[in-house]
mmCIF file of C-alpha atoms and ligand atoms in Angstrom:
data_model
loop_
_atom_site.group_PDB
_atom_site.id
_atom_site.type_symbol
_atom_site.label_atom_id
_atom_site.label_comp_id
_atom_site.label_asym_id
_atom_site.label_seq_id
_atom_site.Cartn_x
_atom_site.Cartn_y
_atom_site.Cartn_z
ATOM 1 C CA MET A 358 0.142 0.039 0.109
ATOM 2 C CA GLY A 359 1.277 3.343 -0.805
ATOM 3 C CA LEU A 360 1.810 6.219 1.674
ATOM 4 C CA PHE A 361 -1.342 7.841 0.483
ATOM 5 C CA GLN A 362 -3.719 4.584 0.549
ATOM 6 C CA LYS A 363 -2.453 4.119 4.115
ATOM 7 C CA LEU A 364 -3.009 7.367 5.132
ATOM 8 C CA LYS A 365 -6.369 7.322 3.657
ATOM 9 C CA ALA A 366 -7.102 3.864 5.454
ATOM 10 C CA GLY A 367 -5.955 5.399 8.630
ATOM 11 C CA LEU A 368 -8.330 8.431 8.405
ATOM 12 C CA GLN A 369 -11.150 6.218 6.989
ATOM 13 C CA ARG A 370 -13.503 6.857 10.000
ATOM 14 C CA THR A 371 -13.313 10.630 10.145
ATOM 15 C CA HIS A 372 -13.477 10.649 6.301
ATOM 16 C CA SER A 373 -16.456 8.514 6.160
ATOM 17 C CA LYS A 374 -18.314 10.562 9.090
ATOM 18 C CA LEU A 375 -17.449 13.988 7.434
ATOM 19 C CA PHE A 376 -18.115 12.811 3.710
ATOM 20 C CA HIS A 377 -21.450 11.270 4.353
ATOM 21 C CA GLU A 378 -22.816 14.403 6.573
ATOM 22 C CA ILE A 379 -21.769 16.754 4.266
ATOM 23 C CA LYS A 380 -22.999 15.003 1.116
ATOM 24 C CA ARG A 381 -26.530 14.542 3.014
ATOM 25 C CA ILE A 382 -26.445 18.523 4.000
ATOM 26 C CA VAL A 383 -26.098 19.481 0.397
ATOM 27 C CA THR A 384 -27.996 16.776 -1.545
ATOM 28 C CA ARG A 385 -30.779 17.879 0.379
ATOM 29 C CA SER A 386 -30.288 21.411 0.057
ATOM 30 C CA PRO A 387 -27.958 22.286 -2.765
ATOM 31 C CA ARG A 388 -27.820 26.174 -2.208
ATOM 32 C CA LEU A 389 -27.017 25.422 1.822
ATOM 33 C CA THR A 390 -30.423 27.199 2.624
ATOM 34 C CA GLY A 391 -32.075 27.632 5.821
ATOM 35 C CA SER A 392 -30.696 25.818 8.832
ATOM 36 C CA SER A 393 -28.098 23.643 6.233
ATOM 37 C CA LEU A 394 -25.447 25.983 6.831
ATOM 38 C CA GLU A 395 -25.395 25.364 10.629
ATOM 39 C CA GLU A 396 -25.596 21.616 9.917
ATOM 40 C CA LEU A 397 -22.580 22.022 8.058
ATOM 41 C CA GLU A 398 -20.598 23.975 10.998
ATOM 42 C CA ALA A 399 -21.792 21.079 13.069
ATOM 43 C CA ALA A 400 -20.645 18.582 11.076
ATOM 44 C CA LEU A 401 -17.096 20.407 10.917
ATOM 45 C CA ILE A 402 -17.163 20.766 14.678
ATOM 46 C CA GLY A 403 -17.825 17.236 15.293
ATOM 47 C CA ALA A 404 -14.796 16.097 13.421
ATOM 48 C CA ASP A 405 -13.057 18.343 15.822
ATOM 49 C CA LEU A 406 -11.671 20.876 13.193
ATOM 50 C CA GLY A 407 -11.887 23.472 15.448
ATOM 51 C CA TYR A 408 -13.935 26.787 15.878
ATOM 52 C CA ALA A 409 -11.810 28.821 14.094
ATOM 53 C CA LEU A 410 -11.108 26.839 11.148
ATOM 54 C CA THR A 411 -14.620 25.996 11.004
ATOM 55 C CA GLN A 412 -15.723 29.366 10.369
ATOM 56 C CA GLN A 413 -13.059 30.100 7.914
ATOM 57 C CA ILE A 414 -14.946 27.371 5.841
ATOM 58 C CA ILE A 415 -18.257 27.955 6.274
ATOM 59 C CA VAL A 416 -16.992 32.005 5.044
ATOM 60 C CA ALA A 417 -15.271 30.711 2.231
ATOM 61 C CA VAL A 418 -18.230 28.612 1.329
ATOM 62 C CA LYS A 419 -20.854 31.066 1.510
ATOM 63 C CA LYS A 420 -18.583 33.398 -0.667
ATOM 64 C CA ALA A 421 -18.472 30.771 -3.237
ATOM 65 C CA TYR A 422 -22.204 30.910 -3.776
ATOM 66 C CA GLU A 423 -22.260 34.714 -3.959
ATOM 67 C CA THR A 424 -19.700 34.544 -6.797
ATOM 68 C CA GLN A 425 -20.451 31.480 -8.475
ATOM 69 C CA GLY A 426 -23.664 30.446 -7.966
ATOM 70 C CA SER A 427 -24.483 26.946 -6.575
ATOM 71 C CA GLY A 428 -23.600 25.584 -9.777
ATOM 72 C CA GLY A 429 -19.943 25.681 -9.504
ATOM 73 C CA VAL A 430 -19.684 25.328 -5.649
ATOM 74 C CA ASP A 431 -17.865 22.060 -4.380
ATOM 75 C CA VAL A 432 -18.162 22.152 -0.661
ATOM 76 C CA PHE A 433 -15.461 19.172 -0.407
ATOM 77 C CA THR A 434 -12.872 21.168 -2.519
ATOM 78 C CA ILE A 435 -13.600 24.164 -0.300
ATOM 79 C CA ALA A 436 -13.067 22.642 2.858
ATOM 80 C CA GLN A 437 -9.948 20.834 1.525
ATOM 81 C CA GLY A 438 -8.177 23.878 0.393
ATOM 82 C CA GLU A 439 -9.120 25.656 3.764
ATOM 83 C CA VAL A 440 -7.557 22.877 5.948
ATOM 84 C CA GLU A 441 -4.608 22.578 3.654
ATOM 85 C CA ARG A 442 -4.107 26.487 3.688
ATOM 86 C CA SER A 443 -4.391 26.427 7.716
ATOM 87 C CA LEU A 444 -1.432 24.149 7.857
ATOM 88 C CA ALA A 445 0.642 25.391 5.051
ATOM 89 C CA THR A 446 3.408 26.763 7.313
ATOM 90 C CA ASN A 447 3.761 23.516 9.233
ATOM 91 C CA ASP A 448 7.147 21.886 8.872
ATOM 92 C CA ALA A 449 7.433 18.293 9.510
ATOM 93 C CA THR A 450 11.159 17.915 8.915
ATOM 94 C CA LEU A 451 12.978 15.658 11.352
ATOM 95 C CA ARG A 452 15.734 17.850 12.750
ATOM 96 C CA ARG A 453 19.357 16.625 12.025
ATOM 97 C CA ALA A 454 22.133 17.500 14.165
ATOM 98 C CA PRO A 455 25.093 19.307 12.351
ATOM 99 C CA ALA A 456 27.689 16.604 13.989
ATOM 100 C CA GLY A 457 27.253 13.221 15.964
ATOM 101 C CA PRO A 458 23.885 11.430 16.903
ATOM 102 C CA THR A 459 20.645 13.357 16.631
ATOM 103 C CA VAL A 460 19.068 13.034 19.830
ATOM 104 C CA VAL A 461 15.132 13.043 19.759
ATOM 105 C CA SER A 462 13.310 12.588 23.215
ATOM 106 C CA ILE A 463 10.122 11.120 23.006
ATOM 107 C CA VAL A 464 7.772 12.438 26.023
ATOM 108 C CA GLY A 465 3.674 11.960 26.978
ATOM 109 C CA VAL A 466 1.358 10.736 29.510
ATOM 110 C CA ASN A 467 0.791 7.020 29.846
ATOM 111 C CA GLY A 468 -0.331 4.788 27.057
ATOM 112 C CA THR A 469 -0.395 7.550 24.184
ATOM 113 C CA GLY A 470 2.283 5.731 21.967
ATOM 114 C CA LYS A 471 5.638 6.534 23.025
ATOM 115 C CA THR A 472 7.046 3.302 22.997
ATOM 116 C CA THR A 473 5.730 2.508 19.428
ATOM 117 C CA THR A 474 6.458 5.949 18.201
ATOM 118 C CA SER A 475 10.349 5.609 19.228
ATOM 119 C CA ALA A 476 10.469 2.219 17.442
ATOM 120 C CA LYS A 477 8.525 3.377 14.522
ATOM 121 C CA LEU A 478 10.670 6.406 14.395
ATOM 122 C CA ALA A 479 13.508 4.177 14.210
ATOM 123 C CA HIS A 480 12.236 2.019 11.417
ATOM 124 C CA LEU A 481 11.275 5.358 9.253
ATOM 125 C CA VAL A 482 15.025 6.572 9.388
ATOM 126 C CA GLN A 483 16.458 3.072 8.557
ATOM 127 C CA GLU A 484 13.953 3.197 5.518
ATOM 128 C CA ARG A 485 16.026 6.022 4.560
ATOM 129 C CA GLY A 486 19.232 4.689 5.108
ATOM 130 C CA GLU A 487 20.263 5.854 7.984
ATOM 131 C CA SER A 488 20.970 4.363 11.614
ATOM 132 C CA ALA A 489 19.203 4.507 14.838
ATOM 133 C CA VAL A 490 19.716 3.199 18.407
ATOM 134 C CA LEU A 491 16.734 3.272 20.956
ATOM 135 C CA ALA A 492 16.912 4.227 24.573
ATOM 136 C CA ALA A 493 14.766 2.465 26.911
ATOM 137 C CA CYS A 494 14.236 5.495 29.639
ATOM 138 C CA ASP A 495 10.984 4.412 30.745
ATOM 139 C CA THR A 496 12.586 2.568 33.838
ATOM 140 C CA PHE A 497 9.305 2.439 35.768
ATOM 141 C CA ARG A 498 7.787 -0.571 34.360
ATOM 142 C CA ALA A 499 10.057 -3.590 33.603
ATOM 143 C CA ALA A 500 7.511 -4.658 30.928
ATOM 144 C CA ALA A 501 8.198 -1.337 28.987
ATOM 145 C CA ILE A 502 11.954 -2.093 28.673
ATOM 146 C CA GLU A 503 10.834 -5.399 27.389
ATOM 147 C CA GLN A 504 8.609 -3.807 24.881
ATOM 148 C CA LEU A 505 11.087 -1.650 23.500
ATOM 149 C CA LYS A 506 13.520 -4.704 23.346
ATOM 150 C CA LEU A 507 11.359 -6.615 21.421
ATOM 151 C CA TRP A 508 10.750 -3.725 18.848
ATOM 152 C CA GLY A 509 14.561 -3.695 18.721
ATOM 153 C CA GLU A 510 15.091 -7.541 17.967
ATOM 154 C CA ARG A 511 12.148 -6.994 15.616
ATOM 155 C CA LEU A 512 13.608 -4.091 13.710
ATOM 156 C CA GLN A 513 17.478 -4.720 14.267
ATOM 157 C CA VAL A 514 18.098 -1.904 15.853
ATOM 158 C CA PRO A 515 20.012 -1.860 19.020
ATOM 159 C CA VAL A 516 18.380 -0.910 22.414
ATOM 160 C CA VAL A 517 20.272 0.483 25.210
ATOM 161 C CA ALA A 518 18.354 -0.233 28.291
ATOM 162 C CA GLY A 519 19.282 -0.086 32.425
ATOM 163 C CA ALA A 520 17.719 -2.033 34.949
ATOM 164 C CA TYR A 521 14.238 -1.596 36.148
ATOM 165 C CA ASN A 522 13.947 1.306 38.716
ATOM 166 C CA ALA A 523 17.422 2.407 37.294
ATOM 167 C CA ASP A 524 17.827 6.224 37.062
ATOM 168 C CA PRO A 525 16.634 7.165 33.530
ATOM 169 C CA ALA A 526 18.959 9.826 33.122
ATOM 170 C CA ALA A 527 21.830 7.566 33.515
ATOM 171 C CA VAL A 528 20.385 5.556 30.905
ATOM 172 C CA ALA A 529 20.107 8.225 28.786
ATOM 173 C CA HIS A 530 23.518 9.371 29.035
ATOM 174 C CA ASP A 531 24.767 5.694 28.488
ATOM 175 C CA ALA A 532 22.911 5.666 25.230
ATOM 176 C CA ILE A 533 24.381 8.801 23.732
ATOM 177 C CA SER A 534 27.812 7.076 24.253
ATOM 178 C CA ALA A 535 26.419 3.936 22.563
ATOM 179 C CA ALA A 536 25.048 5.954 19.736
ATOM 180 C CA GLN A 537 28.282 8.105 19.232
ATOM 181 C CA SER A 538 30.585 5.042 19.127
ATOM 182 C CA ARG A 539 28.354 3.067 17.005
ATOM 183 C CA GLY A 540 28.410 6.748 14.449
ATOM 184 C CA ALA A 541 24.504 6.539 14.773
ATOM 185 C CA HIS A 542 22.370 9.051 12.605
ATOM 186 C CA TYR A 543 19.739 8.950 15.304
ATOM 187 C CA LEU A 544 19.070 8.217 18.873
ATOM 188 C CA PHE A 545 15.278 7.751 20.156
ATOM 189 C CA VAL A 546 14.929 8.203 23.623
ATOM 190 C CA ASP A 547 11.975 6.521 25.003
ATOM 191 C CA THR A 548 10.583 7.863 28.251
ATOM 192 C CA ALA A 549 8.008 7.268 30.737
ATOM 193 C CA GLY A 550 4.780 8.121 30.748
ATOM 194 C CA ARG A 551 3.780 10.944 33.127
ATOM 195 C CA LEU A 552 0.980 12.736 33.943
ATOM 196 C CA HIS A 553 1.262 16.578 32.866
ATOM 197 C CA THR A 554 -0.025 17.558 36.269
ATOM 198 C CA LYS A 555 2.679 15.806 38.357
ATOM 199 C CA SER A 556 5.732 18.120 39.059
ATOM 200 C CA ASN A 557 7.858 15.680 40.397
ATOM 201 C CA LEU A 558 7.990 13.697 37.442
ATOM 202 C CA MET A 559 8.027 16.714 35.203
ATOM 203 C CA LYS A 560 11.460 17.711 36.959
ATOM 204 C CA GLU A 561 12.734 14.321 36.418
ATOM 205 C CA LEU A 562 12.340 14.768 32.743
ATOM 206 C CA GLN A 563 13.999 18.047 32.974
ATOM 207 C CA LYS A 564 16.871 16.315 34.510
ATOM 208 C CA VAL A 565 16.843 13.776 31.825
ATOM 209 C CA HIS A 566 17.414 16.308 29.125
ATOM 210 C CA ARG A 567 19.622 18.270 31.226
ATOM 211 C CA VAL A 568 22.037 15.366 31.355
ATOM 212 C CA MET A 569 22.026 14.544 27.636
ATOM 213 C CA ASP A 570 22.848 18.219 27.003
ATOM 214 C CA LYS A 571 25.962 17.946 29.355
ATOM 215 C CA LYS A 572 26.861 14.661 27.465
ATOM 216 C CA LEU A 573 26.251 16.143 23.972
ATOM 217 C CA ALA A 574 25.537 19.983 23.711
ATOM 218 C CA GLY A 575 22.580 20.419 22.066
ATOM 219 C CA ALA A 576 20.930 17.199 23.279
ATOM 220 C CA PRO A 577 18.082 16.371 22.864
ATOM 221 C CA HIS A 578 17.763 17.862 19.531
ATOM 222 C CA GLU A 579 13.838 17.278 19.210
ATOM 223 C CA VAL A 580 11.387 16.702 21.763
ATOM 224 C CA LEU A 581 8.270 15.260 20.669
ATOM 225 C CA LEU A 582 5.337 15.085 22.815
ATOM 226 C CA VAL A 583 2.953 12.194 21.925
ATOM 227 C CA LEU A 584 -0.440 12.863 22.072
ATOM 228 C CA ASP A 585 -3.238 10.433 21.285
ATOM 229 C CA ALA A 586 -5.932 11.312 19.147
ATOM 230 C CA THR A 587 -8.592 9.405 20.820
ATOM 231 C CA THR A 588 -8.218 11.643 23.609
ATOM 232 C CA GLY A 589 -9.654 14.651 21.532
ATOM 233 C CA MET A 590 -9.079 18.208 22.750
ATOM 234 C CA ASN A 591 -7.775 16.826 26.178
ATOM 235 C CA ALA A 592 -4.560 16.489 24.024
ATOM 236 C CA LEU A 593 -4.357 20.731 24.281
ATOM 237 C CA ASN A 594 -4.069 20.628 28.258
ATOM 238 C CA GLN A 595 -1.234 17.771 28.079
ATOM 239 C CA ALA A 596 0.264 19.619 25.532
ATOM 240 C CA ARG A 597 0.301 23.261 27.072
ATOM 241 C CA GLU A 598 1.716 21.720 30.356
ATOM 242 C CA PHE A 599 4.613 19.762 28.598
ATOM 243 C CA HIS A 600 5.403 22.515 26.993
ATOM 244 C CA LYS A 601 5.849 24.509 29.962
ATOM 245 C CA ALA A 602 7.992 21.762 31.528
ATOM 246 C CA VAL A 603 10.188 20.934 28.838
ATOM 247 C CA PRO A 604 10.258 23.215 25.271
ATOM 248 C CA LEU A 605 8.676 21.010 22.729
ATOM 249 C CA THR A 606 9.886 21.062 19.146
ATOM 250 C CA GLY A 607 7.103 19.026 17.629
ATOM 251 C CA LEU A 608 3.966 16.738 18.017
ATOM 252 C CA VAL A 609 3.172 12.991 17.035
ATOM 253 C CA VAL A 610 -0.626 12.476 16.891
ATOM 254 C CA THR A 611 -1.267 8.598 17.120
ATOM 255 C CA LYS A 612 -4.390 6.706 16.702
ATOM 256 C CA LEU A 613 -5.572 8.345 14.053
ATOM 257 C CA ASP A 614 -7.088 5.353 12.787
ATOM 258 C CA GLY A 615 -9.297 4.976 16.071
ATOM 259 C CA THR A 616 -11.179 8.226 15.739
ATOM 260 C CA SER A 617 -13.494 10.056 13.720
ATOM 261 C CA LYS A 618 -12.491 13.342 15.053
ATOM 262 C CA GLY A 619 -9.073 13.387 13.219
ATOM 263 C CA GLY A 620 -9.700 17.041 12.525
ATOM 264 C CA MET A 621 -8.293 17.349 16.079
ATOM 265 C CA VAL A 622 -4.799 17.495 14.445
ATOM 266 C CA VAL A 623 -5.642 20.586 12.573
ATOM 267 C CA ALA A 624 -7.311 22.442 15.650
ATOM 268 C CA ILE A 625 -4.374 21.548 18.106
ATOM 269 C CA GLN A 626 -1.599 22.876 15.479
ATOM 270 C CA LYS A 627 -3.357 26.244 15.121
ATOM 271 C CA GLU A 628 -4.245 26.368 19.040
ATOM 272 C CA LEU A 629 -0.468 25.380 19.981
ATOM 273 C CA GLY A 630 1.628 26.687 16.803
ATOM 274 C CA LEU A 631 3.984 23.495 17.262
ATOM 275 C CA PRO A 632 4.444 21.502 14.286
ATOM 276 C CA ILE A 633 2.899 17.991 13.624
ATOM 277 C CA LYS A 634 5.743 16.256 12.651
ATOM 278 C CA PHE A 635 4.319 12.639 12.594
ATOM 279 C CA ILE A 636 0.843 10.998 12.632
ATOM 280 C CA GLY A 637 0.411 7.621 13.893
ATOM 281 C CA VAL A 638 -2.414 5.416 11.622
ATOM 282 C CA GLY A 639 -1.908 1.823 12.935
ATOM 283 C CA GLU A 640 0.348 -0.388 15.218
ATOM 284 C CA GLN A 641 2.473 -1.539 12.509
ATOM 285 C CA PRO A 642 6.229 -0.418 11.960
ATOM 286 C CA ASP A 643 5.059 1.650 8.614
ATOM 287 C CA ASP A 644 2.221 2.928 10.092
ATOM 288 C CA LEU A 645 3.701 6.552 11.026
ATOM 289 C CA GLN A 646 4.100 9.054 8.654
ATOM 290 C CA PRO A 647 5.828 12.577 8.478
ATOM 291 C CA PHE A 648 2.733 14.976 8.461
ATOM 292 C CA ASP A 649 2.086 16.297 4.908
ATOM 293 C CA PRO A 650 -0.948 18.931 5.372
ATOM 294 C CA LYS A 651 -1.687 18.637 1.405
ATOM 295 C CA GLN A 652 -2.224 14.829 1.366
ATOM 296 C CA PHE A 653 -4.126 15.260 5.208
ATOM 297 C CA ALA A 654 -6.512 17.192 3.818
ATOM 298 C CA GLU A 655 -7.191 15.543 0.486
ATOM 299 C CA ALA A 656 -7.265 12.520 2.652
ATOM 300 C CA LEU A 657 -10.288 14.041 4.820
ATOM 301 C CA PHE A 658 -12.306 15.394 1.865
ATOM 302 C CA SER A 659 -11.471 14.006 -1.178
ATOM 303 C CA GLU A 660 -13.526 11.275 -2.737
ATOM 304 C CA LYS A 661 -10.605 9.824 -4.476
ATOM 305 C CA GLY A 662 -8.565 6.693 -3.571
HETATM 306 N N1 GDP B 885 -4.264 1.970 16.374
HETATM 307 C C1 GDP B 885 -3.091 2.340 16.944
HETATM 308 N N2 GDP B 885 -2.565 2.090 17.833
HETATM 309 C C2 GDP B 885 -1.500 2.414 18.218
HETATM 310 C C3 GDP B 885 -0.685 3.455 17.304
HETATM 311 N N3 GDP B 885 0.228 4.042 18.088
HETATM 312 C C4 GDP B 885 0.204 3.131 19.546
HETATM 313 N N4 GDP B 885 -0.676 2.420 19.315
HETATM 314 C C5 GDP B 885 -1.024 1.656 20.199
HETATM 315 O O1 GDP B 885 -1.303 1.971 21.360
HETATM 316 C C6 GDP B 885 -0.783 1.157 22.722
HETATM 317 C C7 GDP B 885 -0.098 1.838 23.733
HETATM 318 O O2 GDP B 885 1.345 2.170 23.057
HETATM 319 P P1 GDP B 885 2.784 2.533 23.826
HETATM 320 O O3 GDP B 885 3.608 2.737 22.693
HETATM 321 O O4 GDP B 885 2.955 1.233 24.682
HETATM 322 O O5 GDP B 885 2.473 3.757 24.717
HETATM 323 P P2 GDP B 885 3.231 4.201 25.617
HETATM 324 O O6 GDP B 885 2.503 4.258 27.121
HETATM 325 O O7 GDP B 885 3.146 5.715 25.675
HETATM 326 O O8 GDP B 885 4.494 3.967 25.177
HETATM 327 C C8 GDP B 885 -0.137 -0.043 22.029
HETATM 328 O O9 GDP B 885 -1.012 -1.084 21.985
HETATM 329 C C9 GDP B 885 -0.127 0.369 20.646
HETATM 330 O O10 GDP B 885 0.191 -0.681 19.706
HETATM 331 C C10 GDP B 885 -1.588 4.204 16.287
HETATM 332 O O11 GDP B 885 -1.251 5.232 15.638
HETATM 333 N N5 GDP B 885 -2.619 3.297 16.341
HETATM 334 MG MG1 MG B 886 5.721 2.860 26.610
#
């Protein structure tokens, strides 16, 4: 399956709901008279596209009817264009350190998909012909270390792990050494899940980052916050709190395949001004994609594919 097909399949629930609702509205009322515009608005809000973007789309639709008349107006194309335009400045490039390994810290609350995302990222750079090392810095749960080791075996990526309950900063330190001596391009650091409201755990994360910077100036070069799309707009609060504790460089939104509210990606990007770097559309290694606004908008609204 090609990248776009995978994306389309992953966004199936969101697409299907949006598509059927909008189709029903415009079929019944092609000129969107009466309460039809309000229904269109509700459909867009229902996909979690957010209030601001929804208004933008409604305004664009109204304008199109005024200037083109009902014959030439395609609500899907207009919505797609507005979503694409509103995300145009999003830069999904994974940073690259000028020298030595690029260290990427993967942070977030429990169960959002940090460990899976770390492994998928290692796979993604391998596919690009670059090498990766994984660091198991979730030392709170023995199962988390095992989980990452299994991924390492499956993907043939070296995993640096400490003992259960070891100091995660020490594991991160050793992992940087290992990545340096292997001449690896990337080090992906899987950290423990922590509630954004627990300040002691946030301090621990700050320490992990401080120790990395001491070992390799500038590290971590990327701090990616993993957000679970099925938690909807709650993800916004998580992002705000994490961003206060450790400066984030980007977001990863996982489990888009499990929600009909995939529009939250757009709303969150708009609200936080942080780039969406990757999206997760399934549990397999190649179910993580660099975020491409054009393809995302197309997968949401287009009938194609
Ligand atoms: N459907 C789906 N499941 C995902 C995705 N990303 C992660 N998961 C699943 O979510 C669960 C929690 O993931 P895990 O990486 O262990 O989360 P962590 O606690 O943040 O490290 C696992 O069962 C993963 O397979 C995704 O994009 N789509
Ligand atoms: Mg984990």
